[in-house]
PDB file of C-alpha atoms in Angstrom:
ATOM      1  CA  UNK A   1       0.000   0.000   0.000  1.00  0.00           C
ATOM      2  CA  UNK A   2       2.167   2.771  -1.523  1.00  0.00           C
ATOM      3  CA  UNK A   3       2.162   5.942   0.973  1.00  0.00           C
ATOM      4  CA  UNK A   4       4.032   9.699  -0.843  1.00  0.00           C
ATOM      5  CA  UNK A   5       3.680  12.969   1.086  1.00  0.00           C
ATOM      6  CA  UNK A   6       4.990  16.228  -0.321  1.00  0.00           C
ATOM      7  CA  UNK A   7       5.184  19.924   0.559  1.00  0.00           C
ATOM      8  CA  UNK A   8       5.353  22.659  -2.184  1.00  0.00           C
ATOM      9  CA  UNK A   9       5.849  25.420   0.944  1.00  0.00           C
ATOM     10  CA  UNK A  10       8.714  27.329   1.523  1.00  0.00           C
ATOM     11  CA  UNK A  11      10.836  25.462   3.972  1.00  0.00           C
ATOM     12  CA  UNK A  12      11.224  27.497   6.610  1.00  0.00           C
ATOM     13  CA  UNK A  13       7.468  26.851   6.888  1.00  0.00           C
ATOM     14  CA  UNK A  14       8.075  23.220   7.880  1.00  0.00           C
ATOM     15  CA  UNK A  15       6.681  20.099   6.578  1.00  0.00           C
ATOM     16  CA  UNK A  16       3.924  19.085   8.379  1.00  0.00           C
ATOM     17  CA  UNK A  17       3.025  15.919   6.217  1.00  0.00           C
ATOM     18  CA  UNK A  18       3.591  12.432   7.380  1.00  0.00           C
ATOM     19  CA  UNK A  19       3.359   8.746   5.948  1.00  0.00           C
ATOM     20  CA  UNK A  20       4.204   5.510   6.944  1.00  0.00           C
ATOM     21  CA  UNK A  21       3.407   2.058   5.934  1.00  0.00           C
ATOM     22  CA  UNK A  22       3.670  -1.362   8.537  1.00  0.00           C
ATOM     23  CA  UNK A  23       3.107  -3.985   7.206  1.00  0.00           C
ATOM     24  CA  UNK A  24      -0.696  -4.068   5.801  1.00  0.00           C
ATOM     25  CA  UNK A  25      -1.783  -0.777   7.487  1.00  0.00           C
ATOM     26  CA  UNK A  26      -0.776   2.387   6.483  1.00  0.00           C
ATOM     27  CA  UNK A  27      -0.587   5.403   8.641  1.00  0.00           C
ATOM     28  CA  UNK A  28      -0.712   9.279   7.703  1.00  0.00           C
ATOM     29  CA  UNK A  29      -1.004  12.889   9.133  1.00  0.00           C
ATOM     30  CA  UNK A  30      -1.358  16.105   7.820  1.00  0.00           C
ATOM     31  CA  UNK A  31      -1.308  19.623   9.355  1.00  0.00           C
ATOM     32  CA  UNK A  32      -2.634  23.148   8.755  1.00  0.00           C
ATOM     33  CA  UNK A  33      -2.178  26.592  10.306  1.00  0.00           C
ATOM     34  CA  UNK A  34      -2.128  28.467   7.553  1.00  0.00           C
ATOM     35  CA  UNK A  35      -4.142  32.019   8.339  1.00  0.00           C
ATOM     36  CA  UNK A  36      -3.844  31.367  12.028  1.00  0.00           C
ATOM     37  CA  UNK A  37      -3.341  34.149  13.972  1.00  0.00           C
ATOM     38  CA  UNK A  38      -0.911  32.105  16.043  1.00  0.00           C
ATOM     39  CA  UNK A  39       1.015  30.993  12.905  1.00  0.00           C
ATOM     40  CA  UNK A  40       2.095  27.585  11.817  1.00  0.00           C
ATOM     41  CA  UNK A  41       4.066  26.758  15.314  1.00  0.00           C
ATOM     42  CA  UNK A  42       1.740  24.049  16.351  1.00  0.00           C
ATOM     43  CA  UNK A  43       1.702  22.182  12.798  1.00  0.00           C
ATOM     44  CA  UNK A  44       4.882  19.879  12.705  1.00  0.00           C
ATOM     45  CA  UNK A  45       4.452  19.469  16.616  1.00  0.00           C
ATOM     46  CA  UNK A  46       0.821  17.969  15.939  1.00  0.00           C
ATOM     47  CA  UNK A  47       2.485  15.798  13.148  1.00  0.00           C
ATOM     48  CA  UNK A  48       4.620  14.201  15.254  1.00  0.00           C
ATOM     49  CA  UNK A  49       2.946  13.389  17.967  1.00  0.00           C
ATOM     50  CA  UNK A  50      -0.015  12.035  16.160  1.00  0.00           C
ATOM     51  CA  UNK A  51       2.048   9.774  13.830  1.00  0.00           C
ATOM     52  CA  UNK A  52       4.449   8.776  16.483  1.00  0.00           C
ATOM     53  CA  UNK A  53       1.246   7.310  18.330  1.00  0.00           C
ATOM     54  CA  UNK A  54      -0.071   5.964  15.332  1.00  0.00           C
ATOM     55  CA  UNK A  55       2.888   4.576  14.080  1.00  0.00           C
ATOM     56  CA  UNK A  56       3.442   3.000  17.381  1.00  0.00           C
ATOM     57  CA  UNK A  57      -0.088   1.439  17.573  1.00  0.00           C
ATOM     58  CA  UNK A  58       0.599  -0.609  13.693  1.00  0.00           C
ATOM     59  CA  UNK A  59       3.399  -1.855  15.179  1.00  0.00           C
ATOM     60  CA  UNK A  60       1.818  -3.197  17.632  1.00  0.00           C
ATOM     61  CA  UNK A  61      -0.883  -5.033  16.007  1.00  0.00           C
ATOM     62  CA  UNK A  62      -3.715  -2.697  17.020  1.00  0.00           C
ATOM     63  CA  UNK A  63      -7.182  -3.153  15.505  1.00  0.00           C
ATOM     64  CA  UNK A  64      -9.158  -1.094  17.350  1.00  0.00           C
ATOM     65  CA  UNK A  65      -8.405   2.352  14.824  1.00  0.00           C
ATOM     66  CA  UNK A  66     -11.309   4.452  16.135  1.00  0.00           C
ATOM     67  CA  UNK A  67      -9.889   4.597  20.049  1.00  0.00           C
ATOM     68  CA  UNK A  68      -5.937   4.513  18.027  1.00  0.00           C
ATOM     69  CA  UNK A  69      -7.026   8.222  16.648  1.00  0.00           C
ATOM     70  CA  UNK A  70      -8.596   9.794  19.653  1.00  0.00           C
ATOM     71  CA  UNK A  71      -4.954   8.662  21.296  1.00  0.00           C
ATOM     72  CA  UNK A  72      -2.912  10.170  17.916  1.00  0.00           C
ATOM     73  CA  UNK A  73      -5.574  13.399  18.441  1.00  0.00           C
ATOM     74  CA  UNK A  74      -4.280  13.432  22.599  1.00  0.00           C
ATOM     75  CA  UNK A  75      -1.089  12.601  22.496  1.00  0.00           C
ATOM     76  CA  UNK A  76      -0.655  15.661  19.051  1.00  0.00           C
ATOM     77  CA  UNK A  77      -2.446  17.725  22.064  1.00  0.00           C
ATOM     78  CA  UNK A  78       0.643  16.910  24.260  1.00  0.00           C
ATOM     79  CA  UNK A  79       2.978  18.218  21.753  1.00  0.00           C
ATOM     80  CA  UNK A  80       1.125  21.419  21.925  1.00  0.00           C
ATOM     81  CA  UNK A  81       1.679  22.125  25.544  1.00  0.00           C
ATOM     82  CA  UNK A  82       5.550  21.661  24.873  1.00  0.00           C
ATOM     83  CA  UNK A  83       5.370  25.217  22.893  1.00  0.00           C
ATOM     84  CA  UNK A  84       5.631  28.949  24.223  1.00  0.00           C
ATOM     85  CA  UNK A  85       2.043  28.996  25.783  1.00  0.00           C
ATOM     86  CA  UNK A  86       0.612  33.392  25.682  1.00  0.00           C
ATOM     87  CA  UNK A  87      -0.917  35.090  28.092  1.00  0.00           C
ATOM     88  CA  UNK A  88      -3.908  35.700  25.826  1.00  0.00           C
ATOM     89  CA  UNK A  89      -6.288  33.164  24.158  1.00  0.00           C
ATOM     90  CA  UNK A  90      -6.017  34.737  21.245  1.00  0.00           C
ATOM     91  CA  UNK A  91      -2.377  33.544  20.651  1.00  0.00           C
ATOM     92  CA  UNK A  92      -2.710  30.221  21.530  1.00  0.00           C
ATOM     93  CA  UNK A  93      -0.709  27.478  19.017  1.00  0.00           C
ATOM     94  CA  UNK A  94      -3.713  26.314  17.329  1.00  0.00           C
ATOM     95  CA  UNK A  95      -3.923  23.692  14.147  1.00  0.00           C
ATOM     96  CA  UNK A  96      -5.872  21.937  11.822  1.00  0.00           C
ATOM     97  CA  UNK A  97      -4.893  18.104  11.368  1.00  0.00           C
ATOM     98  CA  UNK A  98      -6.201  14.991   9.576  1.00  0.00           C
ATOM     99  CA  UNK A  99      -5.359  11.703  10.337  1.00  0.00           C
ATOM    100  CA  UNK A 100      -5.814   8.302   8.535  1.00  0.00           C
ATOM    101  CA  UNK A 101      -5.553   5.123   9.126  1.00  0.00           C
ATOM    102  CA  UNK A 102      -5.933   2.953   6.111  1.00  0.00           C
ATOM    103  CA  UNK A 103      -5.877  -1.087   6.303  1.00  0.00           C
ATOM    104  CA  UNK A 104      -7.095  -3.806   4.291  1.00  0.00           C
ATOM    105  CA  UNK A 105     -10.184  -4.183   6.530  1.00  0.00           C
ATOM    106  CA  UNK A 106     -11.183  -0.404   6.118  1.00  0.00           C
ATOM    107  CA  UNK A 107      -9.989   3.256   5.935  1.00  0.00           C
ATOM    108  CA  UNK A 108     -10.115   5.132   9.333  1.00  0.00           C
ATOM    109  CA  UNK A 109      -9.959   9.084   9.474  1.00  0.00           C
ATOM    110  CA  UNK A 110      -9.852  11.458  12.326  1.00  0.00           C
ATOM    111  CA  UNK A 111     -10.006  15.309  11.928  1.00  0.00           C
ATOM    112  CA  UNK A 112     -10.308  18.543  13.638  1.00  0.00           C
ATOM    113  CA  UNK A 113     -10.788  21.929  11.646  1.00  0.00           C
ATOM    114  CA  UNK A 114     -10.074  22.196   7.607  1.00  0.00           C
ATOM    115  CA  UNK A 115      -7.736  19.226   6.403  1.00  0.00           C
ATOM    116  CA  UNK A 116      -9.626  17.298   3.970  1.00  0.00           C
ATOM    117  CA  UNK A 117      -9.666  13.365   3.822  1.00  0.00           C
ATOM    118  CA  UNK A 118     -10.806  12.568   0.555  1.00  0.00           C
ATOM    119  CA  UNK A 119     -11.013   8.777  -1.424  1.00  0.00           C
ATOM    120  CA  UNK A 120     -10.460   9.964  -5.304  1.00  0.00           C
ATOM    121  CA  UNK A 121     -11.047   7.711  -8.473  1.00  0.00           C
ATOM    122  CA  UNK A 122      -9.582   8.937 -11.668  1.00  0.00           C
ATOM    123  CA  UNK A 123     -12.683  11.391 -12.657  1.00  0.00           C
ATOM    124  CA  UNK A 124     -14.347  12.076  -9.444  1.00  0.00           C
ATOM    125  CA  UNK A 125     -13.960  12.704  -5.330  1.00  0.00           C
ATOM    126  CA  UNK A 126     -15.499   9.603  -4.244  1.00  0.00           C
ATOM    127  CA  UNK A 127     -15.916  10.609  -0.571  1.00  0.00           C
ATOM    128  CA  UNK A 128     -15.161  13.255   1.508  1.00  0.00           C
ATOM    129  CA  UNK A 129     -15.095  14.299   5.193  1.00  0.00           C
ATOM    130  CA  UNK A 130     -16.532  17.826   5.758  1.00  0.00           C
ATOM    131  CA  UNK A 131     -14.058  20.177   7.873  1.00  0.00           C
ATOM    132  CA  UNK A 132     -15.360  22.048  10.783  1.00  0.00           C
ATOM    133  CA  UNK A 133     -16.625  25.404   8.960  1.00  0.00           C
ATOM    134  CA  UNK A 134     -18.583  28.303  10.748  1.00  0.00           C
ATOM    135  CA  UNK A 135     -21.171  27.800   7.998  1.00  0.00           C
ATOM    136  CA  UNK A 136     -21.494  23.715   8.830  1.00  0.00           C
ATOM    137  CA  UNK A 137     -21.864  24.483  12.727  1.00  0.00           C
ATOM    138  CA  UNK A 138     -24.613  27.279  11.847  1.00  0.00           C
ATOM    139  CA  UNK A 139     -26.616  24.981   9.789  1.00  0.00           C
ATOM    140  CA  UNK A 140     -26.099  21.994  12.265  1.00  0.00           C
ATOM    141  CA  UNK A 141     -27.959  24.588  15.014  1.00  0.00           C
ATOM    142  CA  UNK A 142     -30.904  24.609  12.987  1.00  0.00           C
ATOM    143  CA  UNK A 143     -30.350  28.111  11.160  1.00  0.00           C
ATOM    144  CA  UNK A 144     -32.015  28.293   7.411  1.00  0.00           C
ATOM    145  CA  UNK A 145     -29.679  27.620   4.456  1.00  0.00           C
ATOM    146  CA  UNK A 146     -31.699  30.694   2.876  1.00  0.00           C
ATOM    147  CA  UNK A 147     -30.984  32.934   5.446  1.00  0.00           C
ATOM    148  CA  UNK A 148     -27.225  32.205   5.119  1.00  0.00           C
ATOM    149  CA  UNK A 149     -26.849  32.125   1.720  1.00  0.00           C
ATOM    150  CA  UNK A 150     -25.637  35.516   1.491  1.00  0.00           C
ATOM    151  CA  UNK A 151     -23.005  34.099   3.862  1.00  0.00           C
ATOM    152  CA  UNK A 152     -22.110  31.012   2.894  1.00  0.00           C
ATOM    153  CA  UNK A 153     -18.997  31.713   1.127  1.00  0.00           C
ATOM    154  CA  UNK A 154     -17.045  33.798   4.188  1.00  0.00           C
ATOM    155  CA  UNK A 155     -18.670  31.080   6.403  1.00  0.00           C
ATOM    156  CA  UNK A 156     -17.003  28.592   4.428  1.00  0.00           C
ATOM    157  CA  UNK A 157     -13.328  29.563   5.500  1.00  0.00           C
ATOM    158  CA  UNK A 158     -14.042  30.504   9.320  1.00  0.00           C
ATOM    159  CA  UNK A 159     -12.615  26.989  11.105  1.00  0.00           C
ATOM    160  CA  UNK A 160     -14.438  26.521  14.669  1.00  0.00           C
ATOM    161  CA  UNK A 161     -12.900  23.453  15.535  1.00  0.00           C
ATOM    162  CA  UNK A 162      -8.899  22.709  15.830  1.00  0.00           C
ATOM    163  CA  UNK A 163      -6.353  20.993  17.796  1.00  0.00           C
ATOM    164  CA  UNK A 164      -5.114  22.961  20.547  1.00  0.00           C
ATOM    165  CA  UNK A 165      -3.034  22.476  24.121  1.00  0.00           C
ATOM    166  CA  UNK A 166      -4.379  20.458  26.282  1.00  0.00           C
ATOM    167  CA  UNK A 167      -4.733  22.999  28.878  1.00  0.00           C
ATOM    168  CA  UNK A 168      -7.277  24.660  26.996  1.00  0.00           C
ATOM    169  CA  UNK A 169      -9.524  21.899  26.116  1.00  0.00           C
ATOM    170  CA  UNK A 170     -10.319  18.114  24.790  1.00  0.00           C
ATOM    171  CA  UNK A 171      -9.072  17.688  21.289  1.00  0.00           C
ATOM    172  CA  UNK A 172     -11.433  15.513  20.559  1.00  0.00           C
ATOM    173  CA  UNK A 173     -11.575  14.397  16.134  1.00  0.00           C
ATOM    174  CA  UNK A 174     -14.801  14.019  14.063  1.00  0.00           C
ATOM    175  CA  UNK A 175     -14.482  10.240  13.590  1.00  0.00           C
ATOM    176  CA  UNK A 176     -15.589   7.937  10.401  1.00  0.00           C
ATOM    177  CA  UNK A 177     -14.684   4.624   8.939  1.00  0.00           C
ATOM    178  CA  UNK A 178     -14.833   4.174   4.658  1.00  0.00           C
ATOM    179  CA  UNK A 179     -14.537   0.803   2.895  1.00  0.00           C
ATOM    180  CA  UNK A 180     -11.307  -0.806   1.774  1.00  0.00           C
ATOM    181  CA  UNK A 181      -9.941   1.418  -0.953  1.00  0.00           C
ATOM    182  CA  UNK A 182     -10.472  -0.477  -4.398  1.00  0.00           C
ATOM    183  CA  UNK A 183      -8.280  -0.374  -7.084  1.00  0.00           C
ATOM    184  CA  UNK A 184      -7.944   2.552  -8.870  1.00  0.00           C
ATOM    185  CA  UNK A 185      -9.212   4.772  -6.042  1.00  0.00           C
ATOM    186  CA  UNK A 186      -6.885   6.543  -3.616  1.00  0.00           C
ATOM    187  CA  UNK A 187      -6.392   8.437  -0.476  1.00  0.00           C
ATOM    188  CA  UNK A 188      -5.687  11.920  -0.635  1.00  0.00           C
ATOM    189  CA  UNK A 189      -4.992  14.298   2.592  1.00  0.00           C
ATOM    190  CA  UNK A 190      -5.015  18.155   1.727  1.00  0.00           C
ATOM    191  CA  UNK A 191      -6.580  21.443   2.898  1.00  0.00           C
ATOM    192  CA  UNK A 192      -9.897  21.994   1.650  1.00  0.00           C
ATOM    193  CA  UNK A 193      -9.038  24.816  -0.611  1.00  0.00           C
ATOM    194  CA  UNK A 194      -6.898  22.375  -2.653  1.00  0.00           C
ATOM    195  CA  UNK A 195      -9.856  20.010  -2.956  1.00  0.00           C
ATOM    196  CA  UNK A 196     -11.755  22.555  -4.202  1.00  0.00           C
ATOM    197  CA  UNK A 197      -9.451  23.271  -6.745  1.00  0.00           C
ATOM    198  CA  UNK A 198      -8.367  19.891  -7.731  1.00  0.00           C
ATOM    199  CA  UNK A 199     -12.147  19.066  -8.765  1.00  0.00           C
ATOM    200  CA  UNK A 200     -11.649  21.119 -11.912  1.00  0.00           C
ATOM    201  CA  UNK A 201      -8.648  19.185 -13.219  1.00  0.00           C
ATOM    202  CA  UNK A 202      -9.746  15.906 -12.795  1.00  0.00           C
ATOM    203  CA  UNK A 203      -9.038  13.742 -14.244  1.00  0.00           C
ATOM    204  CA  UNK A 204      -5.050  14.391 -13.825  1.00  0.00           C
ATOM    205  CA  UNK A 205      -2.337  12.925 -16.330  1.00  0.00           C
ATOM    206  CA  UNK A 206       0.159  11.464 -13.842  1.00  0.00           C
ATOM    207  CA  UNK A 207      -1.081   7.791 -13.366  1.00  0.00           C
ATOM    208  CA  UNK A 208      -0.629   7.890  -9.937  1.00  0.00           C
ATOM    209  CA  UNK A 209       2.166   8.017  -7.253  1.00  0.00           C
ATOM    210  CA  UNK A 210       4.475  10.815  -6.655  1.00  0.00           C
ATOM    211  CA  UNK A 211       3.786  12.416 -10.188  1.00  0.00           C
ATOM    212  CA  UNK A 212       0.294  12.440  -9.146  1.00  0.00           C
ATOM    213  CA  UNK A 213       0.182  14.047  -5.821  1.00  0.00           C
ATOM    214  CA  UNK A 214       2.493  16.505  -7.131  1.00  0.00           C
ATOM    215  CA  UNK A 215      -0.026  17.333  -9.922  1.00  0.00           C
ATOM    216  CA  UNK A 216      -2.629  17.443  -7.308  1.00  0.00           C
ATOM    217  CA  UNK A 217      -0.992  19.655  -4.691  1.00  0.00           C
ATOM    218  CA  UNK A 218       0.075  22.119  -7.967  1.00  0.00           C
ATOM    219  CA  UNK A 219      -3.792  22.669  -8.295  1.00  0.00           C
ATOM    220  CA  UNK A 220      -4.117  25.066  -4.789  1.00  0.00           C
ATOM    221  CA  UNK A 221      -3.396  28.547  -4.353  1.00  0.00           C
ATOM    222  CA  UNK A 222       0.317  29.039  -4.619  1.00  0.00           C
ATOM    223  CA  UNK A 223       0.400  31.416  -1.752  1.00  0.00           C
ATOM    224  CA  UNK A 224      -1.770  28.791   0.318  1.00  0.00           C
ATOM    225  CA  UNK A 225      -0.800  25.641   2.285  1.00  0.00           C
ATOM    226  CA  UNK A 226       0.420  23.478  -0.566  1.00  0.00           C
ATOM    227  CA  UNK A 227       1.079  20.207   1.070  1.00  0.00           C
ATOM    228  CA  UNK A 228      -0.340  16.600   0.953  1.00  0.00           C
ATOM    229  CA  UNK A 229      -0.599  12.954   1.884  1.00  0.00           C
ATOM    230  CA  UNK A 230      -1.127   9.735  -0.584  1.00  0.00           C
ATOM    231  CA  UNK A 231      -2.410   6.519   0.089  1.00  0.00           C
ATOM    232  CA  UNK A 232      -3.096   4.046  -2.708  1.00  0.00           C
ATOM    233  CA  UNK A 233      -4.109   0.275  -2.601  1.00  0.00           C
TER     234      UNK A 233
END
């Protein structure tokens, strides 16, 4: 189960994009500050300590993925507290961050703010989990999608739900479990806005692999987050 991850950033940004493959299970993570007003401090911490648990959990033959990612999400939270904490909320080291889980049995994603998990066949985003938008937690509390459609598009990019220090409170992820990917589909982490984008140049050239998740990641913003995971069975 090939695993790629690549960053398009400027280095001193960091890298927060991880992959790793044991055995039948593969393993992934993907961060995003980007816009934060506490910058991108918290985004390779939250990588680490998230893959570092999940990592640690394929090793050890776990099966139980659900209660694995509410660890990865706890144990990210850890990392957190490690870093300069303000005197202000407003400051506090604050991420979005994805993680997947992906096994012959089923594909396992936890998330918390505006990473996308997304299963993608040649032509078409098969499935897709819905980041934590103003404009989602509006509609969830029973407000008319007619009375926000004037607002639906700033809503869209106002995150309400991230990873932070423990300190400030549970980091708990949106949980879901997908079918086995098939063949031909694939696993794609990413920010949303790439998503977005990358629906209007399917389908891509590259076959697959590191040629495609380049061509994928090329599709976003290139003064946004341009960074990615890729799973394939």
């Amino acid at each position: 189960m090939p695993a790629h991850v690549l960053s398009l950033r400027d280095p001193r940004f960091g890298s927060p994009v991880a992959a790793e493959v044991h055995g039948d299970v593969t393993v992934a993570a993907v961060a995003n500050a980007w816009g934060s007003w506490s910058g991108l401090e918290a985004e390779c911490p939250a990588v680490d300590g998230a893959q570092t648990s999940l990592a640690a959990d394929a090793r050890a033959g776990e099966t139980d993925w659900r209660a694995a990612l509410v660890r990865a999400f706890a144990v990210a939270a850890t990392h957190l507290d490690r870093l300069p904490q303000p005197e202000d909320s407003e400051g506090t080291p604050v991420t979005s961050l994805t993680c997947a889980v992906v096994t012959p049995a089923g594909v396992f994603i936890g998330w918390l703010g505006g990473v996308t998990a997304c299963v993608l066949d040649d032509r078409r985003v098969v499935r897709e989990s819905e980041p934590h938008t103003l404009i989602r937690k509006l509609l969830a509390e029973g407000h008319k999608t007619a009375a926000l459609a004037g607002m639906a598009q700033s809503f869209g990019h106002c995150i309400v739900r991230s990873l932070g220090p423990t300190v400030h409170s549970p980091s708990l992820p949106e949980l879901v479990e997908w079918p086995p990917l098939r063949p031909g589909e694939r696993l794609l982490l990413t920010p949303r806005a790439t998503v977005a984008a990358l629906r209007d140049h399917l389908p891509l050239a590259p076959a697959g692999g590191a040629p495609w998740l380049y061509a994928a990641v090329s599709t976003g913003d290139e003064s946004g987050p341009r960074i990615g995971a890729l799973i394939e069975p």
